Amino acid sequence: MTAALCLKPLRRPVLWASLWWLAVLGLVVVCLMPPPPLALPAGSDKVEHFLAYFLLAASAVQLYRGGRPLLWVGLGLVLLGIGIEFAQGALTATRVADPFDAAANTVGVLAGLATALTPLRDLLLRLKG
């Protein structure tokens, strides 16, 4: 199945898919650059991980058809979250690999994909007019 067939029949599917992929790239960049010097409560970064992956998965629900295409996107996001954690431990001196971050990422993906079971799943499609 080609990538175009995996997308919902949106007005500008290439634009929306490009913006989504740009968000994925932005997430990778932000996760591998040095963290900002903020004093946050311990463990609060898990909320950030959850929200980032929830938003990516929920927006994927808006773009991709249900079934296999959406499951592949979800699996890809989970693997991305795990891969970024390994990369943080292996490629950076300012970040550490944290399995709890990967778990928060995964829970965020699952929660975002769960929006496919709600009436909100076609919100972007309704903008088609």
PDB file of C-alpha atoms in Angstrom:
ATOM      1  CA  MET A   1       0.000   0.000   0.000  1.00  0.00           C
ATOM      2  CA  THR A   2       1.447   3.360  -0.968  1.00  0.00           C
ATOM      3  CA  ALA A   3       1.779   6.184   1.534  1.00  0.00           C
ATOM      4  CA  ALA A   4      -0.920   8.212  -0.226  1.00  0.00           C
ATOM      5  CA  LEU A   5      -3.429   5.377   0.167  1.00  0.00           C
ATOM      6  CA  CYS A   6      -2.697   5.249   3.891  1.00  0.00           C
ATOM      7  CA  LEU A   7      -3.856   8.835   4.379  1.00  0.00           C
ATOM      8  CA  LYS A   8      -7.439   9.891   4.881  1.00  0.00           C
ATOM      9  CA  PRO A   9      -9.021  11.819   1.971  1.00  0.00           C
ATOM     10  CA  LEU A  10      -8.069  15.259   3.273  1.00  0.00           C
ATOM     11  CA  ARG A  11      -8.135  18.470   1.254  1.00  0.00           C
ATOM     12  CA  ARG A  12      -4.326  18.834   1.367  1.00  0.00           C
ATOM     13  CA  PRO A  13      -2.996  15.444   2.501  1.00  0.00           C
ATOM     14  CA  VAL A  14       0.627  16.114   1.520  1.00  0.00           C
ATOM     15  CA  LEU A  15       0.668  19.362   3.483  1.00  0.00           C
ATOM     16  CA  TRP A  16      -0.812  17.763   6.593  1.00  0.00           C
ATOM     17  CA  ALA A  17       1.475  14.730   6.380  1.00  0.00           C
ATOM     18  CA  SER A  18       4.501  16.998   5.874  1.00  0.00           C
ATOM     19  CA  LEU A  19       3.593  19.025   8.957  1.00  0.00           C
ATOM     20  CA  TRP A  20       3.210  15.830  10.963  1.00  0.00           C
ATOM     21  CA  TRP A  21       6.591  14.518   9.825  1.00  0.00           C
ATOM     22  CA  LEU A  22       8.121  17.918  10.617  1.00  0.00           C
ATOM     23  CA  ALA A  23       6.730  17.594  14.151  1.00  0.00           C
ATOM     24  CA  VAL A  24       8.293  14.130  14.439  1.00  0.00           C
ATOM     25  CA  LEU A  25      11.642  15.526  13.267  1.00  0.00           C
ATOM     26  CA  GLY A  26      11.310  18.414  15.721  1.00  0.00           C
ATOM     27  CA  LEU A  27      10.742  15.961  18.546  1.00  0.00           C
ATOM     28  CA  VAL A  28      13.889  14.033  17.634  1.00  0.00           C
ATOM     29  CA  VAL A  29      15.967  17.224  17.526  1.00  0.00           C
ATOM     30  CA  VAL A  30      14.627  18.515  20.844  1.00  0.00           C
ATOM     31  CA  CYS A  31      15.247  15.148  22.521  1.00  0.00           C
ATOM     32  CA  LEU A  32      18.870  14.990  21.389  1.00  0.00           C
ATOM     33  CA  MET A  33      19.924  18.575  22.077  1.00  0.00           C
ATOM     34  CA  PRO A  34      21.100  19.652  25.549  1.00  0.00           C
ATOM     35  CA  PRO A  35      18.197  20.177  27.927  1.00  0.00           C
ATOM     36  CA  PRO A  36      17.325  23.712  29.014  1.00  0.00           C
ATOM     37  CA  PRO A  37      18.484  24.701  32.502  1.00  0.00           C
ATOM     38  CA  LEU A  38      15.146  24.371  34.265  1.00  0.00           C
ATOM     39  CA  ALA A  39      14.528  23.284  37.832  1.00  0.00           C
ATOM     40  CA  LEU A  40      11.567  20.921  37.461  1.00  0.00           C
ATOM     41  CA  PRO A  41      10.150  18.577  40.080  1.00  0.00           C
ATOM     42  CA  ALA A  42      11.530  15.054  39.884  1.00  0.00           C
ATOM     43  CA  GLY A  43       9.622  12.901  37.419  1.00  0.00           C
ATOM     44  CA  SER A  44       7.698  15.799  35.873  1.00  0.00           C
ATOM     45  CA  ASP A  45       9.430  15.196  32.557  1.00  0.00           C
ATOM     46  CA  LYS A  46       7.323  12.043  32.216  1.00  0.00           C
ATOM     47  CA  VAL A  47       4.288  14.276  31.690  1.00  0.00           C
ATOM     48  CA  GLU A  48       6.161  16.043  28.879  1.00  0.00           C
ATOM     49  CA  HIS A  49       7.025  12.697  27.285  1.00  0.00           C
ATOM     50  CA  PHE A  50       3.425  11.515  27.569  1.00  0.00           C
ATOM     51  CA  LEU A  51       2.019  14.727  26.075  1.00  0.00           C
ATOM     52  CA  ALA A  52       4.485  14.846  23.169  1.00  0.00           C
ATOM     53  CA  TYR A  53       3.756  11.294  22.082  1.00  0.00           C
ATOM     54  CA  PHE A  54       0.031  11.656  22.782  1.00  0.00           C
ATOM     55  CA  LEU A  55      -0.120  14.666  20.464  1.00  0.00           C
ATOM     56  CA  LEU A  56       1.842  12.892  17.724  1.00  0.00           C
ATOM     57  CA  ALA A  57      -0.342   9.782  17.937  1.00  0.00           C
ATOM     58  CA  ALA A  58      -3.617  11.714  18.185  1.00  0.00           C
ATOM     59  CA  SER A  59      -2.652  13.806  15.165  1.00  0.00           C
ATOM     60  CA  ALA A  60      -1.726  10.612  13.299  1.00  0.00           C
ATOM     61  CA  VAL A  61      -5.291   9.442  13.951  1.00  0.00           C
ATOM     62  CA  GLN A  62      -6.421  12.548  12.089  1.00  0.00           C
ATOM     63  CA  LEU A  63      -4.152  11.824   9.110  1.00  0.00           C
ATOM     64  CA  TYR A  64      -3.960   8.070   8.650  1.00  0.00           C
ATOM     65  CA  ARG A  65      -6.717   5.607   7.872  1.00  0.00           C
ATOM     66  CA  GLY A  66      -7.645   3.230  10.664  1.00  0.00           C
ATOM     67  CA  GLY A  67      -6.502  -0.365  10.740  1.00  0.00           C
ATOM     68  CA  ARG A  68      -3.037  -1.384   9.627  1.00  0.00           C
ATOM     69  CA  PRO A  69      -1.779   2.041   8.522  1.00  0.00           C
ATOM     70  CA  LEU A  70      -2.556   3.531  11.915  1.00  0.00           C
ATOM     71  CA  LEU A  71      -1.162   0.522  13.776  1.00  0.00           C
ATOM     72  CA  TRP A  72       2.099   0.827  11.826  1.00  0.00           C
ATOM     73  CA  VAL A  73       2.318   4.519  12.688  1.00  0.00           C
ATOM     74  CA  GLY A  74       1.691   3.706  16.354  1.00  0.00           C
ATOM     75  CA  LEU A  75       4.344   1.005  16.333  1.00  0.00           C
ATOM     76  CA  GLY A  76       6.747   3.400  14.641  1.00  0.00           C
ATOM     77  CA  LEU A  77       6.160   6.026  17.317  1.00  0.00           C
ATOM     78  CA  VAL A  78       6.738   3.508  20.110  1.00  0.00           C
ATOM     79  CA  LEU A  79       9.981   2.355  18.457  1.00  0.00           C
ATOM     80  CA  LEU A  80      11.004   5.989  17.933  1.00  0.00           C
ATOM     81  CA  GLY A  81      10.528   6.684  21.632  1.00  0.00           C
ATOM     82  CA  ILE A  82      12.637   3.684  22.578  1.00  0.00           C
ATOM     83  CA  GLY A  83      15.271   4.523  19.966  1.00  0.00           C
ATOM     84  CA  ILE A  84      15.572   8.109  21.165  1.00  0.00           C
ATOM     85  CA  GLU A  85      16.208   6.885  24.691  1.00  0.00           C
ATOM     86  CA  PHE A  86      19.029   4.659  23.450  1.00  0.00           C
ATOM     87  CA  ALA A  87      20.399   7.546  21.382  1.00  0.00           C
ATOM     88  CA  GLN A  88      20.328   9.883  24.364  1.00  0.00           C
ATOM     89  CA  GLY A  89      22.429   7.425  26.340  1.00  0.00           C
ATOM     90  CA  ALA A  90      24.844   6.606  23.528  1.00  0.00           C
ATOM     91  CA  LEU A  91      25.176   9.844  21.558  1.00  0.00           C
ATOM     92  CA  THR A  92      24.869  12.669  24.053  1.00  0.00           C
ATOM     93  CA  ALA A  93      26.801  13.723  27.124  1.00  0.00           C
ATOM     94  CA  THR A  94      23.959  15.871  28.474  1.00  0.00           C
ATOM     95  CA  ARG A  95      21.130  13.314  28.381  1.00  0.00           C
ATOM     96  CA  VAL A  96      20.677   9.862  29.860  1.00  0.00           C
ATOM     97  CA  ALA A  97      18.640   6.904  28.673  1.00  0.00           C
ATOM     98  CA  ASP A  98      15.643   6.421  30.945  1.00  0.00           C
ATOM     99  CA  PRO A  99      13.352   3.407  30.513  1.00  0.00           C
ATOM    100  CA  PHE A 100      10.597   5.297  32.356  1.00  0.00           C
ATOM    101  CA  ASP A 101      10.719   7.965  29.635  1.00  0.00           C
ATOM    102  CA  ALA A 102      10.225   5.225  27.039  1.00  0.00           C
ATOM    103  CA  ALA A 103       7.292   3.904  29.075  1.00  0.00           C
ATOM    104  CA  ALA A 104       5.726   7.383  29.254  1.00  0.00           C
ATOM    105  CA  ASN A 105       6.213   7.716  25.487  1.00  0.00           C
ATOM    106  CA  THR A 106       4.470   4.384  24.909  1.00  0.00           C
ATOM    107  CA  VAL A 107       1.539   5.240  27.173  1.00  0.00           C
ATOM    108  CA  GLY A 108       1.215   8.553  25.316  1.00  0.00           C
ATOM    109  CA  VAL A 109       1.105   6.731  21.972  1.00  0.00           C
ATOM    110  CA  LEU A 110      -1.556   4.321  23.249  1.00  0.00           C
ATOM    111  CA  ALA A 111      -3.672   7.163  24.623  1.00  0.00           C
ATOM    112  CA  GLY A 112      -3.310   9.113  21.381  1.00  0.00           C
ATOM    113  CA  LEU A 113      -4.289   6.100  19.297  1.00  0.00           C
ATOM    114  CA  ALA A 114      -7.305   5.591  21.558  1.00  0.00           C
ATOM    115  CA  THR A 115      -8.744   8.813  20.137  1.00  0.00           C
ATOM    116  CA  ALA A 116      -9.495   6.705  17.048  1.00  0.00           C
ATOM    117  CA  LEU A 117     -12.304   5.157  19.099  1.00  0.00           C
ATOM    118  CA  THR A 118     -13.978   8.526  19.681  1.00  0.00           C
ATOM    119  CA  PRO A 119     -16.004  10.869  17.456  1.00  0.00           C
ATOM    120  CA  LEU A 120     -12.935  13.150  17.366  1.00  0.00           C
ATOM    121  CA  ARG A 121     -11.136  10.726  15.035  1.00  0.00           C
ATOM    122  CA  ASP A 122     -12.308  12.598  11.917  1.00  0.00           C
ATOM    123  CA  LEU A 123     -12.113  16.165  13.182  1.00  0.00           C
ATOM    124  CA  LEU A 124      -9.562  17.207  10.548  1.00  0.00           C
ATOM    125  CA  LEU A 125     -11.504  15.411   7.841  1.00  0.00           C
ATOM    126  CA  ARG A 126     -14.585  17.485   8.702  1.00  0.00           C
ATOM    127  CA  LEU A 127     -12.600  20.634   7.866  1.00  0.00           C
ATOM    128  CA  LYS A 128     -12.579  19.401   4.281  1.00  0.00           C
ATOM    129  CA  GLY A 129     -15.884  21.168   3.827  1.00  0.00           C
TER     130      GLY A 129
END
